[in-house]
Coordinates of N, CA and C in Angstrom, one line a residue:
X125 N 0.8 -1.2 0.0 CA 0.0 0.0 0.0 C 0.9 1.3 0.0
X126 N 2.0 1.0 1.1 CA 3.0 2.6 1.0 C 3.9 2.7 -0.7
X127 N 3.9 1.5 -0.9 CA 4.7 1.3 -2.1 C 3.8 2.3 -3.6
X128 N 2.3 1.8 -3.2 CA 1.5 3.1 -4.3 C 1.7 4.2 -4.0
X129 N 1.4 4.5 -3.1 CA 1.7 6.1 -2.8 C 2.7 6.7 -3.1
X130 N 3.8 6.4 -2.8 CA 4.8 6.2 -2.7 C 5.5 6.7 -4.4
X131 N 4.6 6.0 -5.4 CA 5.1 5.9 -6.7 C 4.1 7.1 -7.4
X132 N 2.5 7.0 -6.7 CA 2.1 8.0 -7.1 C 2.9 9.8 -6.2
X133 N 3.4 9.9 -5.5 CA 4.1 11.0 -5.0 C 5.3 11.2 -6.0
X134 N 5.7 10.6 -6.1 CA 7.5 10.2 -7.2 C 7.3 10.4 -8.6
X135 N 5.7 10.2 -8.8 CA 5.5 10.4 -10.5 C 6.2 9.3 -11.3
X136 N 6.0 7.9 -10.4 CA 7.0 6.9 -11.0 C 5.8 5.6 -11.6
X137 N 5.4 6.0 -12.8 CA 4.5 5.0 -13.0 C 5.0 3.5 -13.2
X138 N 6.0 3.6 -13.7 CA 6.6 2.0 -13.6 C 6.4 1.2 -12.2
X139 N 6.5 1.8 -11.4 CA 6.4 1.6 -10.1 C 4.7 1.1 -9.7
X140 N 4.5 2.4 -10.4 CA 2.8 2.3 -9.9 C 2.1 1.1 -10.5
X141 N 2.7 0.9 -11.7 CA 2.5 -0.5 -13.1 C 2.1 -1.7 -12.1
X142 N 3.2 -1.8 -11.3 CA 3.6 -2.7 -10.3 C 2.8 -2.9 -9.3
X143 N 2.3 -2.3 -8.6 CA 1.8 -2.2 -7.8 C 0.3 -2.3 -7.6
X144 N -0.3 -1.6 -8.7 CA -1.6 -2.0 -8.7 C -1.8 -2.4 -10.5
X145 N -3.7 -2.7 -10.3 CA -4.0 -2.8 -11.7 C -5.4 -2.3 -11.5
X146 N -5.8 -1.6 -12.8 CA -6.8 -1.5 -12.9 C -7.7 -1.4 -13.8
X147 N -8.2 -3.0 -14.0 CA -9.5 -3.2 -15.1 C -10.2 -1.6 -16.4
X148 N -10.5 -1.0 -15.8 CA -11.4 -0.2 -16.3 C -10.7 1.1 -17.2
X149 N -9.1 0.8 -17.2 CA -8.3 2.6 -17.6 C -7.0 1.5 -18.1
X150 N -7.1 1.8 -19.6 CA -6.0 1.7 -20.3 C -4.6 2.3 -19.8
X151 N -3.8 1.0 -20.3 CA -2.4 2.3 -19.7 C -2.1 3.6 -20.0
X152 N -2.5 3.8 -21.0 CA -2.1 5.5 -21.3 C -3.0 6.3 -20.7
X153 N -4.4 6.1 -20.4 CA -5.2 6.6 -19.6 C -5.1 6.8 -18.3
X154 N -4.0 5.6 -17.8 CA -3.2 5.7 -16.3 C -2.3 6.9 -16.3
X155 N -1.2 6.3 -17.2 CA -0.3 7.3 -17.2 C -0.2 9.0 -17.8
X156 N -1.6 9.0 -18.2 CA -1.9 10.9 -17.6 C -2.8 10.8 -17.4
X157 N -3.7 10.5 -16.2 CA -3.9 10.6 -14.8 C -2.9 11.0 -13.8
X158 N -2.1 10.5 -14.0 CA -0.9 10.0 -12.7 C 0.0 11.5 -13.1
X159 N 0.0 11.4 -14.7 CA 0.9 13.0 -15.2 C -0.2 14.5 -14.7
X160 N -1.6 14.2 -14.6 CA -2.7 15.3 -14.2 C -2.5 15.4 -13.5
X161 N -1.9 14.1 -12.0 CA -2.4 14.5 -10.7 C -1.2 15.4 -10.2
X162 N 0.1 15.2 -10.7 CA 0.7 16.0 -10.6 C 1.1 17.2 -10.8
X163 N 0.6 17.6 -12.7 CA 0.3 19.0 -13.2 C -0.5 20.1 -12.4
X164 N -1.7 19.6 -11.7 CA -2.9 20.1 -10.8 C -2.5 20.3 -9.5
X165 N -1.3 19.2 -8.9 CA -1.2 19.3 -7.4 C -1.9 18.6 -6.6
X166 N -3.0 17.3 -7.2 CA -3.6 16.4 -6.7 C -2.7 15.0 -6.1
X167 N -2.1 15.9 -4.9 CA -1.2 14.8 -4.3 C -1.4 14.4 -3.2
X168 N -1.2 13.4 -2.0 CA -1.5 13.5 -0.7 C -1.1 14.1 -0.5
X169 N -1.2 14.8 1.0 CA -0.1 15.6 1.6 C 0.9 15.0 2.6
X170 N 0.5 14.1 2.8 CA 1.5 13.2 4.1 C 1.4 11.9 3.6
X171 N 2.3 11.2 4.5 CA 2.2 9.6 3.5 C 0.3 9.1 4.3
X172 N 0.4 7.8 3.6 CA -1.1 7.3 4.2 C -0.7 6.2 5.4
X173 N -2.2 7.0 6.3 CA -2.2 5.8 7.6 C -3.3 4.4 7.2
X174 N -3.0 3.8 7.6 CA -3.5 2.3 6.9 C -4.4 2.0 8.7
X175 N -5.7 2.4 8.5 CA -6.6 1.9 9.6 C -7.1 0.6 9.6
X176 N -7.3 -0.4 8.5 CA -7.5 -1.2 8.8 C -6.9 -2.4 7.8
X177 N -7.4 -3.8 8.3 CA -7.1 -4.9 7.0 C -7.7 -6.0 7.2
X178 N -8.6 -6.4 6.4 CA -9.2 -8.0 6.8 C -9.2 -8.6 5.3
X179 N -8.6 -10.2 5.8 CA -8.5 -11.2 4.7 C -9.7 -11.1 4.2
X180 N -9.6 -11.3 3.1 CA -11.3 -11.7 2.6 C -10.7 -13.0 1.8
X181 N -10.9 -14.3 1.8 CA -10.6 -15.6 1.4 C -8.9 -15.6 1.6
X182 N -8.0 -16.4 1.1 CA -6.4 -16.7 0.7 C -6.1 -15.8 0.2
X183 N -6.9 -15.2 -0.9 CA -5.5 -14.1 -2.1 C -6.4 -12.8 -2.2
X184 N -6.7 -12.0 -1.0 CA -7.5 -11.2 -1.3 C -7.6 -10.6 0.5
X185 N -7.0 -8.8 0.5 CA -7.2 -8.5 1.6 C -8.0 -7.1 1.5
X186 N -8.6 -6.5 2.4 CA -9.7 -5.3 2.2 C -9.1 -4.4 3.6
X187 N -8.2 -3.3 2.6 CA -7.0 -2.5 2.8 C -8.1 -0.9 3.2
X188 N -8.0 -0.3 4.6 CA -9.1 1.0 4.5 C -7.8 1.9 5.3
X189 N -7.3 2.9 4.2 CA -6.6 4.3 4.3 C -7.0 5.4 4.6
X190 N -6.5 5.9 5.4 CA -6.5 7.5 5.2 C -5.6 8.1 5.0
X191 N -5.9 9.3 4.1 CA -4.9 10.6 3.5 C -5.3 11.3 3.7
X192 N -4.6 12.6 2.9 CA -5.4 14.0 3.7 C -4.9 14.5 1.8
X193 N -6.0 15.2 1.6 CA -5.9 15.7 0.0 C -6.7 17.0 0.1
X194 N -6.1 17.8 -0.6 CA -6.0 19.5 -0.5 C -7.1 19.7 0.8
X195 N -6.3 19.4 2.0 CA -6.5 19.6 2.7 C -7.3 19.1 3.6
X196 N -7.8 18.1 2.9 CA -9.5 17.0 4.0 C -8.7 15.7 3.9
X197 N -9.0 15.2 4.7 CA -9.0 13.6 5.5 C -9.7 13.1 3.8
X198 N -8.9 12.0 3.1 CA -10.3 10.9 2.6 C -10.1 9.6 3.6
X199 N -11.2 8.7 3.4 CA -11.1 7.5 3.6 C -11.4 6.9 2.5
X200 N -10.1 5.4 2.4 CA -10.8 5.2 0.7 C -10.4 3.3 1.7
X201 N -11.4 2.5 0.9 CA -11.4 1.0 0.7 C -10.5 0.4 -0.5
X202 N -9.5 -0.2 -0.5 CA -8.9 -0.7 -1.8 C -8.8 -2.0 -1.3
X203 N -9.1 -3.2 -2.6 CA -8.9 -4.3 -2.4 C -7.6 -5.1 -3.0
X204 N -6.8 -5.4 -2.2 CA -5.6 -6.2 -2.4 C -5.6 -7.1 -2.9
X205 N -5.2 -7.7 -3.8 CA -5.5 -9.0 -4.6 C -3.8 -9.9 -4.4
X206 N -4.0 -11.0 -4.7 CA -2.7 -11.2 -5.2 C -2.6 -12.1 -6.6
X207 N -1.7 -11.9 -7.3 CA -1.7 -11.7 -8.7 C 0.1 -12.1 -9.1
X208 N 0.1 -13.3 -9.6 CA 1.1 -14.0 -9.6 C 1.9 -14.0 -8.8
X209 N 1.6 -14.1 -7.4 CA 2.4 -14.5 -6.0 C 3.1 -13.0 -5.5
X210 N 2.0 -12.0 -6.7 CA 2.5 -10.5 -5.8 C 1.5 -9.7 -5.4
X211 N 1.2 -9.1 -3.9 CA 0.0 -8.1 -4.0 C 0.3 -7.3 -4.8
X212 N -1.1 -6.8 -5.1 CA -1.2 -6.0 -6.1 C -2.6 -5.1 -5.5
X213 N -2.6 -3.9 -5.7 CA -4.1 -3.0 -5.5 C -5.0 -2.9 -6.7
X214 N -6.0 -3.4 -6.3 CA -7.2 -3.2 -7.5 C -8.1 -1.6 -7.2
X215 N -7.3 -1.1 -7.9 CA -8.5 0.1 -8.2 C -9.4 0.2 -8.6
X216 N -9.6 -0.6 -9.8 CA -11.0 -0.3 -10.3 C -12.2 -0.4 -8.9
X217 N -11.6 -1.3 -8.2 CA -12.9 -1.7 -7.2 C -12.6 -1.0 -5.7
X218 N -11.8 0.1 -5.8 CA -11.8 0.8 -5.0 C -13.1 2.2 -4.7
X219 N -13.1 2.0 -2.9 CA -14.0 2.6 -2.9 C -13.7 4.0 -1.6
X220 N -14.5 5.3 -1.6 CA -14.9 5.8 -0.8 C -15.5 5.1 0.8
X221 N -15.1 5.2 1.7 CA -15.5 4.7 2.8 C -16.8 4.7 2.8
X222 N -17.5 5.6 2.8 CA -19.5 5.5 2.9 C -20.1 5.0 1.9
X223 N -19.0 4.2 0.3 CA -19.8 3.4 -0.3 C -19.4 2.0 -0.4
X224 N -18.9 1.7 1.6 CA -19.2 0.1 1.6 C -20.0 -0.6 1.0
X225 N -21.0 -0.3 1.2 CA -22.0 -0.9 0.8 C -21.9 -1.5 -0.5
X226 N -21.6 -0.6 -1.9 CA -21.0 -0.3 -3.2 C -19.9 -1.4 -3.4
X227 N -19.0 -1.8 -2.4 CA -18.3 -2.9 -2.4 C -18.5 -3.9 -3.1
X228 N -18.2 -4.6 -4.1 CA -18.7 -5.7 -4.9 C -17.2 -6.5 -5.7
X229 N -16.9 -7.4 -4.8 CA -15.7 -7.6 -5.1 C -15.6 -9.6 -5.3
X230 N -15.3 -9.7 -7.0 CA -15.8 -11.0 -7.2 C -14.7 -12.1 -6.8
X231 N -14.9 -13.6 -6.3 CA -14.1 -14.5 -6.1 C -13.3 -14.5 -6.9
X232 N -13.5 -15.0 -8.4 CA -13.3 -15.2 -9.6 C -12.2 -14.0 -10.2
X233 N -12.4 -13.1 -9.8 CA -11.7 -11.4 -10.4 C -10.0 -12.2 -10.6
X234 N -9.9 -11.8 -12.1 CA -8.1 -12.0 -12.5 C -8.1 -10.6 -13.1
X235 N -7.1 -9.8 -12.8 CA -6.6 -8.8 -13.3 C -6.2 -8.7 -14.5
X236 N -6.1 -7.8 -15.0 CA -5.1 -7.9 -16.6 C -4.4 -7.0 -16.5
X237 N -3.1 -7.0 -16.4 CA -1.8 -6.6 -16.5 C -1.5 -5.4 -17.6

């Protein structure tokens, strides 16, 4: 989890490549996001505190962070997968804290690289 941050702070998408995946955003669509969030200043401001973590089955943990971005606290849910014997963070299925609910996270889910 510090390792994303970490890459998204550094503007080091190779890094970030690594670290997570996410179904729904072509790579180039990643890598300017990641060039926007910088151009804009959409960065944490401190590293992230990691409140919580529960297994959900063997290869799958439910990761709940907080940061602080231009200025407010978020809480966000990201689900940890693992993905050829490496965690990995799934964004697509990342969520805002108050839309637990919205959580929908399948046994079955293989990422694509």
């Amino acid at each position: 989890m510090y390792g994303f941050f970490e890459a998204i702070q550094k503007n080091d998408y190779d890094t970030l490549k690594k670290v997570s995946v996410d179904k729904r955003m072509s790579e180039d669509i990643r890598r300017n996001t990641l060039k926007m969030q910088h151009e804009d200043g959409l960065l944490p401001e401190k590293p992230p505190i990691i409140l919580s973590s529960e297994m959900s089955g063997k290869d799958k943990v439910i990761v709940k962070v907080s940061y602080i971005l231009a200025g407010e606290e978020k809480i966000m849910i990201y689900p940890v997968v693992l993905v050829n014997n490496e965690w990995v963070i799934d964004l697509a299925d990342a969520v805002p804290e108050g839309a637990v609910g919205a959580l929908v996270l399948s046994d079955n889910y293989t990422p694509q690289n």
